[in-house]
C-alpha cells in the first residue's frame, strides 16, 4: 500500500521562553479564534475554512507553552475538555511559559465556550502531538475528539470534523493500528450521511478506501465505493485522493483504461505543492500505460522534482520499449525494494508478457520470415522447450492482433505480412476521437467550476453596497486562489 506522502517539516530551534516568537504566534491564534467565533455565530463556513488554512500555516510555530496559553484563552478553565487537553501536553514545558506582559497580556477566557472552539482545540493539540511524534498521546487525543464529535451536529463544525477524521486515521496508521478503527470509520460515515455532511462523507470515504487498500482488501474497497452516496465534489484534495484510490482499484481489477484515466486526472488536478502525491500518481500511471502497451513520453520522467523518484520506472520503461527480457529482469531485481515499497511489484510481474510481445513486434517488423528457433533465441526464452513456447506466444500475438503475420506450423516459420498504410485504417480516427473527447471533457469540467456573480442589472446598488460586494468578491477570489495551497 502506497502511503500518501506528507511534507517533512523542520523543527524550530528550542527556546526557553516564547517571548521572542510568542507574541506573533499568540496574536495569530487570537485572530483565528476571532474568525471561528464570527463564523460560528454568523454560520459562515468559509470563515472556519479560512481559520484552518491559517492554522496549517502556523503549525511549525506551535509549542507546548503557546498551546497552554490558547487553551486557557479559548476554553473554560476547569472544564472537562480543558483538563483533558492539558493532560496531553508535556508537563515540563509548563514552566517555560513566560510571556512578556508588555506585549502579550493574559486575556480573559471566553465566557461561553462554543463547540467550534472545543473541536478546534482538539485539532490544534492533535496536530502538535503528531508533529512531535508522540503517536500514543495522539491516538488518545484523536479518540477523545471523535467521541466528542458524535454529540455535535452543527454545519460550522463539519469542516473541523473533516480535518479531525484525517488526523484520527493518520495517528492510528503511524502506530500500525489502522485496522482497529475501520468499524468506527464506517459508523462515522453513516452519521455523516444522515446529517448530510458531504465534506465529511468525502473524507471518510477516502479514509475507508485507504484503510482497505492498506491491507490489500480491494474487493471490499470496490463494494464500498460502488454503494457509497455520490455527489459533486466539495474538496479538490479529497477528489484527487478518491481518483487515486479508484485508479489503484481499477488497476488490480485489470481495468487498465479506466485506471489510466483516473490516475492521470488525479495527477493533473493535484496542487503543485503536493509533489509526493503527484509522484505516486505518475508511478502508477506509468505502470498502467505499460500494461496497456503504451510507452510514456520521456517528458513524464523529466518533470521538475520527480527525476530521482521516477528513475526506476524510466529504466523499466526503457526495458519494455526495446523488448529485452534480460534487461527487464535486471531492472526488476535492481529496484525490487523500491517497487515493493510502492506496491507495484505484482504489477511489474504482469509486464513480462508485454516485454515479450514488444520484442516479438520488433522481430515481425524486421523480418519477413524467421524460424521459431531464432524467435526463441531473440526473445531469450529460458524455458525447457523454448521453441514450443515461442510458437504459442506467436500464435497468441497473432490472435490478439498484436502482430500481422501467419504461422507455418509444419515448417516452423513465422511469416510477416507487408506493412500497410496506417492512414487507410480507422486508427487515426480513433486517436483523434479520444483526444477530442478529452478536450471536451476538460472544457465541461472548467465550465462547471466557474463561479458567476449575481445578477445586478435589476436594481441599481448604492456605493456602500457596491464596496461591500467588491470586498466579498476579493475575499472569494483569495479563497479560491488559496484552495490549491492547502495542506495535501
Coordinates of C-alpha atoms in Angstrom, one line a residue:
X1 CA 0.0 0.0 0.0
X2 CA 1.5 3.2 -1.2
X3 CA 1.3 5.8 1.5
X4 CA 0.3 9.4 0.9
X5 CA 3.5 11.5 1.2
X6 CA 3.4 14.1 3.9
X7 CA 5.8 17.0 3.8
X8 CA 8.6 16.7 6.3
X9 CA 8.9 19.7 8.5
X10 CA 12.0 21.1 10.0
X11 CA 11.6 21.6 13.8
X12 CA 12.4 25.0 15.1
X13 CA 15.3 25.5 17.4
X14 CA 14.3 25.1 21.1
X15 CA 14.0 28.1 23.3
X16 CA 13.3 28.6 27.0
X17 CA 10.5 31.1 26.5
X18 CA 8.0 32.3 24.0
X19 CA 9.0 36.0 24.4
X20 CA 10.8 36.2 21.1
X21 CA 8.4 34.2 18.9
X22 CA 5.4 34.1 21.2
X23 CA 3.7 37.5 20.6
X24 CA 3.2 36.9 16.8
X25 CA 2.1 33.4 17.3
X26 CA -0.3 34.2 20.1
X27 CA -1.7 37.2 18.1
X28 CA -2.3 34.9 15.1
X29 CA -4.1 32.4 17.3
X30 CA -6.3 35.2 18.6
X31 CA -7.2 36.2 15.1
X32 CA -8.0 32.6 14.3
X33 CA -10.2 32.4 17.4
X34 CA -12.0 35.6 16.2
X35 CA -12.6 34.0 12.8
X36 CA -14.1 30.9 14.4
X37 CA -16.3 32.9 16.7
X38 CA -17.6 35.1 13.9
X39 CA -18.2 32.1 11.6
X40 CA -20.0 30.2 14.4
X41 CA -22.4 33.0 15.2
X42 CA -22.9 34.0 11.6
X43 CA -23.0 30.4 10.4
X44 CA -20.4 31.2 7.7
X45 CA -18.4 28.1 6.9
X46 CA -15.9 30.0 4.8
X47 CA -14.6 31.7 7.9
X48 CA -14.0 28.3 9.5
X49 CA -12.2 27.2 6.3
X50 CA -10.0 30.3 6.5
X51 CA -9.2 29.6 10.1
X52 CA -8.0 26.1 9.2
X53 CA -5.7 27.4 6.5
X54 CA -4.2 29.9 8.9
X55 CA -3.6 27.1 11.3
X56 CA -1.8 24.9 8.8
X57 CA 0.5 27.9 8.0
X58 CA 1.1 28.3 11.8
X59 CA 1.7 24.7 12.7
X60 CA 5.5 25.0 12.6
X61 CA 5.4 27.6 15.3
X62 CA 3.3 25.6 17.7
X63 CA 4.9 25.0 21.1
X64 CA 3.5 23.5 24.3
X65 CA 3.7 26.8 26.1
X66 CA 1.7 28.5 23.3
X67 CA -0.9 25.8 23.4
X68 CA -1.2 26.2 27.2
X69 CA -1.9 29.8 26.7
X70 CA -4.5 29.3 24.0
X71 CA -6.4 26.5 25.9
X72 CA -6.7 28.9 28.8
X73 CA -8.0 31.6 26.4
X74 CA -10.4 29.5 24.3
X75 CA -11.8 27.0 26.9
X76 CA -13.4 27.4 30.3
X77 CA -10.7 26.6 32.9
X78 CA -11.5 23.5 34.8
X79 CA -13.9 22.1 32.2
X80 CA -13.6 18.5 31.1
X81 CA -12.2 19.4 27.6
X82 CA -9.7 21.9 29.2
X83 CA -8.4 19.4 31.7
X84 CA -8.2 16.5 29.2
X85 CA -6.3 18.5 26.6
X86 CA -3.8 19.9 29.1
X87 CA -3.1 16.3 30.1
X88 CA -1.8 15.5 26.6
X89 CA 0.7 18.4 26.6
X90 CA 4.2 18.0 28.1
X91 CA 4.4 18.8 31.8
X92 CA 7.9 20.1 31.8
X93 CA 7.1 22.8 29.3
X94 CA 4.5 24.4 31.6
X95 CA 7.3 26.1 33.5
X96 CA 8.7 27.6 30.2
X97 CA 5.6 29.7 29.7
X98 CA 7.0 33.2 30.2
X99 CA 5.1 35.5 28.0
X100 CA 6.1 39.1 28.1
X101 CA 3.3 41.0 29.8
X102 CA 4.1 44.2 27.9
X103 CA 3.5 42.6 24.5
X104 CA 1.0 39.8 25.3
X105 CA -1.0 40.1 28.5
X106 CA -3.0 37.1 29.6
X107 CA -6.5 37.6 28.2
X108 CA -9.7 36.7 29.9
X109 CA -11.1 33.3 28.9
X110 CA -14.1 33.0 26.7
X111 CA -17.3 33.2 28.9
X112 CA -19.4 30.9 26.7
X113 CA -17.3 28.3 25.1
X114 CA -18.6 27.3 21.7
X115 CA -18.4 23.8 20.3
X116 CA -16.3 25.1 17.5
X117 CA -13.7 26.3 20.0
X118 CA -13.6 23.0 21.7
X119 CA -13.2 21.0 18.4
X120 CA -10.6 23.4 17.2
X121 CA -8.6 23.0 20.4
X122 CA -8.7 19.2 19.9
X123 CA -7.4 19.7 16.3
X124 CA -4.7 22.0 17.4
X125 CA -3.4 19.7 20.1
X126 CA -3.6 16.7 17.8
X127 CA -1.5 18.4 15.1
X128 CA 1.1 19.3 17.7
X129 CA 1.3 15.7 19.1
X130 CA 1.7 14.2 15.6
X131 CA 4.4 16.8 14.7
X132 CA 6.2 15.9 17.9
X133 CA 6.0 12.2 17.1
X134 CA 4.0 11.4 20.2
X135 CA 1.8 9.0 18.5
X136 CA 0.3 7.2 21.5
X137 CA -0.9 10.5 23.0
X138 CA -2.1 11.5 19.5
X139 CA -4.2 8.3 19.4
X140 CA -5.8 9.0 22.8
X141 CA -6.5 12.7 21.8
X142 CA -8.0 11.8 18.5
X143 CA -10.2 9.1 20.0
X144 CA -11.5 11.6 22.6
X145 CA -12.1 14.2 19.9
X146 CA -14.1 11.7 17.8
X147 CA -16.2 10.8 20.8
X148 CA -17.0 14.5 21.3
X149 CA -17.8 15.0 17.6
X150 CA -20.5 12.4 17.7
X151 CA -22.5 14.6 20.0
X152 CA -22.1 17.8 17.9
X153 CA -24.4 18.4 14.9
X154 CA -23.5 21.8 13.6
X155 CA -22.7 22.7 10.0
X156 CA -19.9 25.0 11.1
X157 CA -18.2 22.1 12.8
X158 CA -18.2 19.9 9.6
X159 CA -15.0 21.5 8.2
X160 CA -13.2 21.0 11.5
X161 CA -14.6 17.5 11.8
X162 CA -13.2 16.5 8.3
X163 CA -9.7 17.6 9.5
X164 CA -10.1 15.6 12.7
X165 CA -11.2 12.5 10.8
X166 CA -8.0 12.7 8.7
X167 CA -5.6 13.1 11.7
X168 CA -7.6 10.4 13.6
X169 CA -6.8 7.9 10.8
X170 CA -3.3 9.1 10.5
X171 CA -2.4 8.7 14.2
X172 CA -3.6 5.1 14.1
X173 CA -1.8 4.4 10.8
X174 CA 1.5 5.8 12.2
X175 CA 1.3 3.2 15.1
X176 CA 0.3 0.3 12.8
X177 CA -3.2 0.0 14.2
X178 CA -5.2 1.1 11.2
X179 CA -7.5 -1.9 11.3
X180 CA -8.8 -1.1 14.7
X181 CA -10.7 2.0 13.6
X182 CA -12.3 0.6 10.5
X183 CA -15.6 -0.1 12.2
X184 CA -15.6 3.3 13.8
X185 CA -14.9 5.0 10.4
X186 CA -17.9 3.1 9.0
X187 CA -20.1 4.4 11.8
X188 CA -18.8 7.9 11.3
X189 CA -19.6 7.7 7.6
X190 CA -23.1 6.6 8.4
X191 CA -23.6 9.5 10.8
X192 CA -22.2 12.0 8.2
X193 CA -24.6 10.6 5.6
X194 CA -27.6 11.0 8.0
X195 CA -26.5 14.6 8.8
X196 CA -25.9 15.3 5.1
X197 CA -22.3 16.3 5.8
X198 CA -21.0 15.9 2.3
X199 CA -17.5 17.0 3.1
X200 CA -17.3 14.5 6.0
X201 CA -18.6 11.8 3.6
X202 CA -15.9 12.6 1.1
X203 CA -13.2 12.5 3.7
X204 CA -14.4 9.3 5.5
X205 CA -14.9 7.5 2.2
X206 CA -11.3 8.2 1.2
X207 CA -10.1 7.1 4.7
X208 CA -12.0 3.9 4.4
X209 CA -10.7 3.2 0.9
X210 CA -7.2 3.9 2.2
X211 CA -7.9 1.5 5.1
X212 CA -9.0 -1.3 2.9
X213 CA -6.2 -0.8 0.3
X214 CA -3.6 -0.7 3.1
X215 CA -4.4 -4.3 3.8
X216 CA -5.0 -5.2 0.1
X217 CA -8.7 -5.6 0.5
X218 CA -9.6 -4.5 -3.0
X219 CA -12.9 -6.3 -3.3
X220 CA -14.2 -4.7 -0.1
X221 CA -13.0 -1.3 -1.2
X222 CA -14.8 -1.6 -4.5
X223 CA -18.0 -2.7 -2.9
X224 CA -17.9 0.3 -0.5
X225 CA -17.1 2.7 -3.3
X226 CA -19.8 1.5 -5.6
X227 CA -22.5 1.7 -2.9
X228 CA -21.4 5.0 -1.3
X229 CA -23.6 8.1 -2.0
X230 CA -22.4 10.2 -4.9
X231 CA -22.5 13.9 -5.2
X232 CA -20.5 16.8 -6.6
X233 CA -17.0 17.1 -5.0
X234 CA -16.6 19.8 -2.4
X235 CA -12.8 19.5 -1.9
X236 CA -10.3 19.3 -4.7
X237 CA -7.9 17.5 -2.4
X238 CA -10.4 14.8 -1.4
X239 CA -11.4 14.4 -5.0
X240 CA -7.8 13.8 -6.1
X241 CA -7.4 11.2 -3.4
X242 CA -10.6 9.5 -4.5
X243 CA -9.4 9.3 -8.1
X244 CA -6.0 7.9 -7.0
X245 CA -7.6 5.1 -4.9
X246 CA -10.1 4.4 -7.7
X247 CA -7.2 4.1 -10.2
X248 CA -5.4 1.6 -7.9
X249 CA -8.6 -0.5 -7.6
X250 CA -9.2 -0.4 -11.3
X251 CA -5.6 -1.5 -12.0
X252 CA -5.8 -4.5 -9.7
X253 CA -9.1 -5.4 -11.4
X254 CA -7.4 -5.4 -14.8
X255 CA -9.5 -2.4 -16.0
X256 CA -6.4 -0.5 -17.3
X257 CA -8.2 2.0 -19.5
X258 CA -10.4 3.4 -16.6
X259 CA -7.4 3.2 -14.2
X260 CA -5.2 5.3 -16.6
X261 CA -7.9 8.0 -16.9
X262 CA -8.4 8.2 -13.1
X263 CA -4.6 8.3 -12.3
X264 CA -3.8 10.9 -14.9
X265 CA -6.8 13.0 -13.8
X266 CA -5.6 12.8 -10.2
X267 CA -2.1 13.9 -11.1
X268 CA -3.4 16.7 -13.2
X269 CA -5.8 18.1 -10.6
X270 CA -3.4 17.8 -7.7
X271 CA -1.9 21.0 -6.3
X272 CA 1.6 21.8 -7.4
X273 CA 2.8 21.8 -3.8
X274 CA 1.6 18.1 -3.4
X275 CA 4.8 16.8 -5.0
X276 CA 4.7 13.4 -3.2
X277 CA 1.2 12.7 -4.2
X278 CA 1.8 13.6 -7.9
X279 CA 4.9 11.3 -7.9
X280 CA 2.8 8.4 -6.6
X281 CA 0.1 9.1 -9.3
X282 CA 2.7 9.2 -12.0
X283 CA 4.3 5.9 -10.8
X284 CA 1.1 4.0 -11.1
X285 CA 0.1 5.8 -14.3
X286 CA 3.4 4.7 -15.9
X287 CA 2.8 1.0 -15.0
X288 CA -0.8 1.1 -16.2
X289 CA 0.3 2.7 -19.6
X290 CA 2.9 0.0 -20.0
X291 CA 0.3 -2.7 -19.3
X292 CA -1.9 -1.1 -22.0
X293 CA 1.0 -1.4 -24.4
X294 CA 1.8 2.3 -24.5
X295 CA 5.2 3.8 -24.0
X296 CA 5.1 7.0 -21.8
X297 CA 6.9 10.1 -23.2
X298 CA 10.3 11.0 -21.8
X299 CA 8.9 14.3 -20.5
X300 CA 6.8 12.3 -17.9
X301 CA 10.0 11.3 -16.2
X302 CA 11.7 14.7 -16.5
X303 CA 9.2 16.7 -14.5
X304 CA 10.6 19.1 -12.0
X305 CA 11.3 17.4 -8.7
X306 CA 10.4 13.9 -9.9
X307 CA 13.5 12.8 -11.8
X308 CA 15.1 10.8 -9.0
X309 CA 11.8 9.3 -7.8
X310 CA 10.8 8.2 -11.3
X311 CA 14.3 6.9 -12.3
X312 CA 13.5 3.2 -11.6
X313 CA 10.3 3.5 -13.7
X314 CA 12.2 5.2 -16.5
X315 CA 14.7 2.3 -16.7
X316 CA 11.7 -0.2 -16.6
X317 CA 10.0 1.7 -19.4
X318 CA 13.2 1.6 -21.5
X319 CA 13.4 -2.2 -21.0
X320 CA 9.8 -2.7 -22.1
X321 CA 10.3 -0.3 -25.1
X322 CA 13.2 -2.3 -26.5
X323 CA 11.6 -5.7 -25.7
X324 CA 14.7 -7.0 -23.9
X325 CA 13.6 -9.7 -21.4
X326 CA 17.1 -9.9 -19.8
X327 CA 17.2 -6.2 -19.3
X328 CA 13.7 -6.2 -17.8
X329 CA 14.7 -8.9 -15.3
X330 CA 17.8 -7.0 -14.3
X331 CA 15.9 -3.7 -13.7
X332 CA 13.2 -5.6 -11.8
X333 CA 15.8 -7.1 -9.5
X334 CA 17.8 -3.9 -9.1
X335 CA 14.9 -1.9 -7.9
X336 CA 12.8 -4.6 -6.3
X337 CA 12.9 -2.8 -2.9
X338 CA 11.6 0.4 -4.5
X339 CA 8.8 -1.4 -6.3
X340 CA 7.8 -3.3 -3.2
X341 CA 7.6 -0.2 -1.1
X342 CA 5.5 1.5 -3.9
X343 CA 3.1 -1.5 -4.0
X344 CA 3.8 -2.1 -7.7
X345 CA 5.8 -5.3 -7.5
X346 CA 2.9 -7.5 -8.5
X347 CA 2.0 -5.3 -11.5
X348 CA 5.6 -5.4 -12.8
X349 CA 5.3 -9.2 -12.8
X350 CA 2.4 -8.8 -15.3
X351 CA 4.7 -6.7 -17.5
X352 CA 6.8 -9.7 -18.5
X353 CA 4.2 -10.7 -21.2
X354 CA 4.2 -7.1 -22.6
X355 CA 8.0 -7.2 -22.9
X356 CA 7.9 -10.4 -24.8
X357 CA 5.1 -9.1 -27.1
X358 CA 7.1 -5.9 -27.7
X359 CA 10.1 -7.9 -28.7
X360 CA 8.0 -10.1 -31.0
X361 CA 6.5 -7.0 -32.6
X362 CA 10.0 -5.7 -33.4
X363 CA 11.0 -9.0 -34.8
X364 CA 7.9 -9.1 -37.1
X365 CA 8.8 -5.7 -38.4
X366 CA 12.4 -6.5 -39.0
X367 CA 12.0 -10.0 -40.7
X368 CA 9.6 -11.0 -43.4
X369 CA 10.2 -14.7 -42.4
X370 CA 12.0 -16.1 -39.4
X371 CA 12.2 -19.5 -37.8
X372 CA 10.6 -20.1 -34.4
X373 CA 14.0 -21.2 -33.1
X374 CA 15.5 -17.8 -33.9
X375 CA 12.5 -16.2 -32.4
X376 CA 13.1 -18.0 -29.1
X377 CA 16.7 -17.0 -29.2
X378 CA 16.0 -13.4 -29.8
X379 CA 13.3 -13.3 -27.1
X380 CA 15.8 -15.0 -24.8
X381 CA 13.2 -17.5 -23.6
X382 CA 14.8 -19.7 -20.8
X383 CA 12.1 -22.4 -20.6
X384 CA 12.6 -26.1 -21.0
X385 CA 11.1 -26.1 -24.5
X386 CA 11.7 -22.6 -25.9
X387 CA 10.5 -23.4 -29.5
X388 CA 7.1 -24.6 -28.3
X389 CA 6.8 -21.5 -26.0
X390 CA 7.8 -19.3 -28.9
X391 CA 5.1 -20.9 -31.1
X392 CA 2.4 -20.4 -28.5
X393 CA 3.5 -16.8 -27.9
X394 CA 3.4 -16.0 -31.7
X395 CA 0.0 -17.7 -32.1
X396 CA -1.5 -15.7 -29.2
X397 CA 0.0 -12.4 -30.6
X398 CA -1.5 -13.1 -34.0
X399 CA -4.9 -13.9 -32.5
X400 CA -4.9 -10.7 -30.3
X401 CA -3.9 -8.6 -33.3
X402 CA -0.5 -7.5 -31.8
X403 CA 1.3 -8.6 -35.0
X404 CA 0.2 -9.0 -38.6
X405 CA 1.7 -12.4 -39.5
X406 CA 1.0 -16.0 -40.2
X407 CA 2.4 -19.1 -38.5
X408 CA 3.7 -22.1 -40.6
X409 CA 3.5 -24.9 -38.1
X410 CA 4.8 -27.6 -40.4
X411 CA 8.0 -25.7 -41.4
X412 CA 8.4 -23.9 -38.1
X413 CA 8.3 -20.4 -39.6
X414 CA 6.7 -17.1 -38.7
X415 CA 5.9 -15.2 -41.9
X416 CA 5.2 -11.5 -41.5
X417 CA 2.8 -9.7 -43.8
X418 CA 3.7 -6.5 -45.6
X419 CA 3.1 -3.3 -43.5
X420 CA 0.1 -1.5 -44.9
X421 CA -0.7 2.2 -44.8
X422 CA -2.0 3.0 -41.3
X423 CA -3.9 6.0 -42.6
X424 CA -6.1 3.7 -44.6
X425 CA -7.4 2.2 -41.3
X426 CA -9.6 3.6 -38.6
X427 CA -6.7 4.1 -36.1
X428 CA -6.1 7.8 -36.9
X429 CA -9.9 8.4 -36.4
X430 CA -9.9 6.6 -33.1
X431 CA -6.9 8.6 -31.9
X432 CA -8.4 11.9 -32.9
X433 CA -11.7 11.0 -31.3
X434 CA -10.1 10.2 -28.0
X435 CA -8.2 13.5 -28.0
X436 CA -11.3 15.5 -28.9
X437 CA -13.3 13.7 -26.1
X438 CA -10.5 14.5 -23.6
X439 CA -10.6 18.2 -24.6
X440 CA -14.4 18.4 -24.4
X441 CA -14.4 16.8 -21.0
X442 CA -11.8 19.2 -19.7
X443 CA -13.9 22.1 -21.1
X444 CA -17.1 20.9 -19.5
X445 CA -15.3 20.5 -16.1
X446 CA -13.9 24.0 -16.4
X447 CA -17.4 25.4 -17.2
X448 CA -18.9 23.6 -14.2
X449 CA -16.2 25.0 -11.9
X450 CA -16.9 28.6 -12.9
X451 CA -18.4 30.9 -10.4
X452 CA -20.7 33.6 -11.7
X453 CA -21.5 36.9 -10.0
X454 CA -25.1 37.6 -9.0
X455 CA -27.4 39.5 -11.4
X456 CA -27.1 43.2 -10.6
X457 CA -28.9 44.7 -13.6
X458 CA -32.3 44.5 -12.0
X459 CA -31.7 47.2 -9.4
X460 CA -29.1 49.8 -9.0
X461 CA -26.9 49.3 -6.0
X462 CA -25.6 52.1 -3.8
X463 CA -21.9 52.9 -3.4
X464 CA -21.8 51.3 0.0
X465 CA -23.4 48.0 -1.3
X466 CA -21.0 48.1 -4.2
X467 CA -18.0 48.4 -2.0
X468 CA -19.3 45.6 0.2
X469 CA -19.9 43.4 -2.8
X470 CA -16.4 44.1 -4.2
X471 CA -14.8 43.2 -0.9
X472 CA -16.7 39.9 -0.8
X473 CA -15.6 39.2 -4.3
X474 CA -12.0 39.8 -3.4
X475 CA -12.3 37.5 -0.4
X476 CA -13.8 34.9 -2.5
X477 CA -11.1 35.2 -5.1
X478 CA -8.4 34.9 -2.4
X479 CA -10.3 31.9 -1.0
X480 CA -10.2 30.2 -4.4
X481 CA -6.6 31.0 -5.0
X482 CA -5.5 29.6 -1.7
X483 CA -7.5 26.4 -2.2
X484 CA -4.7 24.5 -4.0
X485 CA -2.2 25.7 -1.5
X486 CA -4.0 23.9 1.4
X487 CA -2.2 21.1 3.1
X488 CA -2.4 18.0 1.0

